[in-house]
XYZ file of C-alpha atoms in Angstrom:
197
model
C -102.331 65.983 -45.603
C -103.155 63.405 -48.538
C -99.888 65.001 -50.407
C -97.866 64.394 -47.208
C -98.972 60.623 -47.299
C -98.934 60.061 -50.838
C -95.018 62.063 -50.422
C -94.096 59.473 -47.535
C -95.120 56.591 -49.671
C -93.679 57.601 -52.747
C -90.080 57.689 -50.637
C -90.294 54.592 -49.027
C -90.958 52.874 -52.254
C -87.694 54.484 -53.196
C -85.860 52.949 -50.458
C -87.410 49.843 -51.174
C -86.106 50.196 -55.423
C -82.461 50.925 -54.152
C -82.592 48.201 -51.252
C -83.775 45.876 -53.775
C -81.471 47.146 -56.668
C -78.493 46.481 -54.301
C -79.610 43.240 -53.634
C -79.654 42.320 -57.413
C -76.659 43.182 -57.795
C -74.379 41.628 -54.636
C -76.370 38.237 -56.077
C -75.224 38.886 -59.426
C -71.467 39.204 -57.652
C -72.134 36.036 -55.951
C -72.681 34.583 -59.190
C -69.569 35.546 -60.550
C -67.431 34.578 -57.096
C -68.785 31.406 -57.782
C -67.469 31.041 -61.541
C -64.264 31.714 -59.810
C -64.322 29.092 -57.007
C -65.858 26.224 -59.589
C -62.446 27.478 -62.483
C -60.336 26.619 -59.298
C -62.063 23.699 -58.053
C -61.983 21.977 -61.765
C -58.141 22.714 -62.023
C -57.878 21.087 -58.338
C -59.195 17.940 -59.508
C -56.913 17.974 -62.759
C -53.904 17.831 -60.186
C -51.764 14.788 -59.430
C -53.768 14.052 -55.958
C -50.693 12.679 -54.522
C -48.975 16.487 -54.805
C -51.834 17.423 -52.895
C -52.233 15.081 -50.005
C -47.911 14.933 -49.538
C -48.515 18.882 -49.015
C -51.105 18.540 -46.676
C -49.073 15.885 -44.688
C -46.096 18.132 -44.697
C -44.383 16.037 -46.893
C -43.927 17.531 -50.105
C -43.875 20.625 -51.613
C -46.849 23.328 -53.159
C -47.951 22.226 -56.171
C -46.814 25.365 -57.956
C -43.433 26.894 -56.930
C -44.545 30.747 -56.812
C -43.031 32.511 -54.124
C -45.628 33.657 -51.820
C -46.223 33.341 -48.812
C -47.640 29.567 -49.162
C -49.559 28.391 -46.096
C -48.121 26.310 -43.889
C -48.896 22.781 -44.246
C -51.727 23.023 -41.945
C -51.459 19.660 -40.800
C -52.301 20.325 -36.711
C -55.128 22.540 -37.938
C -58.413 21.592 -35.427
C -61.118 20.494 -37.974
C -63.421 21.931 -34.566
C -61.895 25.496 -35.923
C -63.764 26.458 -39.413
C -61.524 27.808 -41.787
C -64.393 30.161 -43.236
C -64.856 31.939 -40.396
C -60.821 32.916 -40.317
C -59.836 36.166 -41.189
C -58.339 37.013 -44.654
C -55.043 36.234 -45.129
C -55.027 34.254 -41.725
C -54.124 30.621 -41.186
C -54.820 28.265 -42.694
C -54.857 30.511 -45.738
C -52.270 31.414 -48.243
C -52.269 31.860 -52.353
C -53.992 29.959 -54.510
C -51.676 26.753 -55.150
C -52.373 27.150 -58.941
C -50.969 30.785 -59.654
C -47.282 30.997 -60.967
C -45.584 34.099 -61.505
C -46.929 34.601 -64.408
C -50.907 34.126 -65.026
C -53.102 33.519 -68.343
C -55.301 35.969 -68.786
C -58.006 33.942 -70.124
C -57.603 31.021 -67.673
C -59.699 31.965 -64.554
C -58.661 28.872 -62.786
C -55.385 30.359 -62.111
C -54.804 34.139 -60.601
C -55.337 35.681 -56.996
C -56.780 38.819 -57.692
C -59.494 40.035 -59.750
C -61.844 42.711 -61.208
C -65.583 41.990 -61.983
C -67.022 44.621 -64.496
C -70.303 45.787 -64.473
C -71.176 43.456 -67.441
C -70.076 40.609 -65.752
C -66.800 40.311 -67.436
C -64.413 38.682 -64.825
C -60.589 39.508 -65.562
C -57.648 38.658 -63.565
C -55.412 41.500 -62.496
C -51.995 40.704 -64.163
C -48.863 39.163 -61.510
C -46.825 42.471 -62.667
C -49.747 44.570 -61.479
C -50.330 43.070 -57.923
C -47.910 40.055 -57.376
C -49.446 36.928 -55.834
C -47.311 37.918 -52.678
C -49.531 40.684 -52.167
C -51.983 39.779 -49.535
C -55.432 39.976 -50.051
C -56.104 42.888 -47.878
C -53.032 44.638 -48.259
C -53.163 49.199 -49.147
C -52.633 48.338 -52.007
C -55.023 46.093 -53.015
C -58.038 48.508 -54.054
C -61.690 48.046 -52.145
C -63.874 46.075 -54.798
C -61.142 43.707 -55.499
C -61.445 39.953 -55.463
C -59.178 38.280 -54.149
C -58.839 34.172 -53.935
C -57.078 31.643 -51.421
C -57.050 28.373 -50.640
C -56.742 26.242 -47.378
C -54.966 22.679 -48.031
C -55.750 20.705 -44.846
C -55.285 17.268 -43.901
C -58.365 14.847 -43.457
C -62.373 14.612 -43.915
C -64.304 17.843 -42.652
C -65.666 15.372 -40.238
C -62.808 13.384 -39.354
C -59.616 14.000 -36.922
C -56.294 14.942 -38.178
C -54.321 12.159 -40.345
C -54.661 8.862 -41.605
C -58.441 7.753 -41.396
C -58.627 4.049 -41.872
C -56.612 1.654 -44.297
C -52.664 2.087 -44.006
C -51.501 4.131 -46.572
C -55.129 5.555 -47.104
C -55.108 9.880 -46.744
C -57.196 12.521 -47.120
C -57.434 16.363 -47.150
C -59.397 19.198 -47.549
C -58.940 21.768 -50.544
C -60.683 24.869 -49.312
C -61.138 27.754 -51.956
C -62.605 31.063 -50.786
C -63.187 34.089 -53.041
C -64.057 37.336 -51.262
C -64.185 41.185 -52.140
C -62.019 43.548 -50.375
C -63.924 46.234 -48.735
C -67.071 43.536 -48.246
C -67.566 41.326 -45.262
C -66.598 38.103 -45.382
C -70.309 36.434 -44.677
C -70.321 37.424 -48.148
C -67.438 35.424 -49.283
C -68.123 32.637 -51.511
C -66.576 29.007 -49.769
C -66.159 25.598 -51.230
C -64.410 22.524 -50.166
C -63.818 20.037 -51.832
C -62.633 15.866 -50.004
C -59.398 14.900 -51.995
C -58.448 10.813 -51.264
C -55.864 8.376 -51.829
């Protein structure tokens, strides 16, 4: 009887190990989503803001010409209507703004998709390998892929649609979301980030 308690024990301290071991490591993960958000957020606020905000008003182009399948200048998007909580690949997301047809490499501010290694090493999956046409949960995108889009949308987080005070005066919303195909998207990493003029 002792062995049988001492055997019941010794397997739900186990379960606790693994539970805990999986924990470690989807918070290392987040850690790394993160480094990708913050590359994308710094090259965001190395951009001519007026490229951004005459997007987000619908009148200008993307600030990269890439091909994809660019969102929509989301400029009757309901602030009431969170852009987290939309599905991959819906509206108001599209690529990342940023990615050409051809990527760097080293530069993790610009790319779509991505593999994190067990070592933490982040690399960007080359434009030749998965173009940044693909969406993000595409067949062939592989589960354990990350995959990163952006939401350009006008005004405040707080504020109605358009111009918010002074004539002239305009704001948007850059959203950036990184996820993981084959993951749920609670555990999606989301920033935002106010852009003004």
């Amino acid at each position: 009887m002792a062995l049988a308690i001492l055997l019941v024990a010794a397997v739900g301290a186990l379960g606790g190990l693994l539970a805990a071991s999986k924990d470690l490591k989807t918070g290392q993960l987040h850690l790394y989503q993160s480094v990708l958000v913050e590359a994308t957020v710094q090259r965001m606020r190395l951009t001519d803001k007026k490229v951004l905000l005459d997007y987000a008003y619908g009148q200008g182009t993307y600030p990269v010409a890439n091909g994809t399948n660019n969102p929509a200048a989301a400029v009757n998007w309901s602030m009431a209507t969170d852009p987290a909580a939309q599905a991959v690949d819906a509206a108001p997301w599209g690529a990342d703004p940023w990615t050409a047809t051809t990527t760097d490499a080293l530069d993790l501010s610009t790319g779509k998709f991505f593999h994190i290694n067990p070592d933490g090493e982040i690399s960007s999956i080359p434009v030749a390998t998965l173009p940044v046409t693909t969406p993000c949960n595409d067949a062939t995108v592989l589960d354990g892929t990350f995959c990163r889009e952006v939401a350009i949308i006008p005004s405040s987080p707080s504020a109605a649609p358009g111009p918010i005070t002074t004539a002239g005066f305009r704001t948007a919303t850059v959203w950036i979301r990184v996820s993981q195909k084959g993951t749920s998207l609670t555990r999606a990493i989301v920033a935002r980030e106010v852009v003004a003029q």
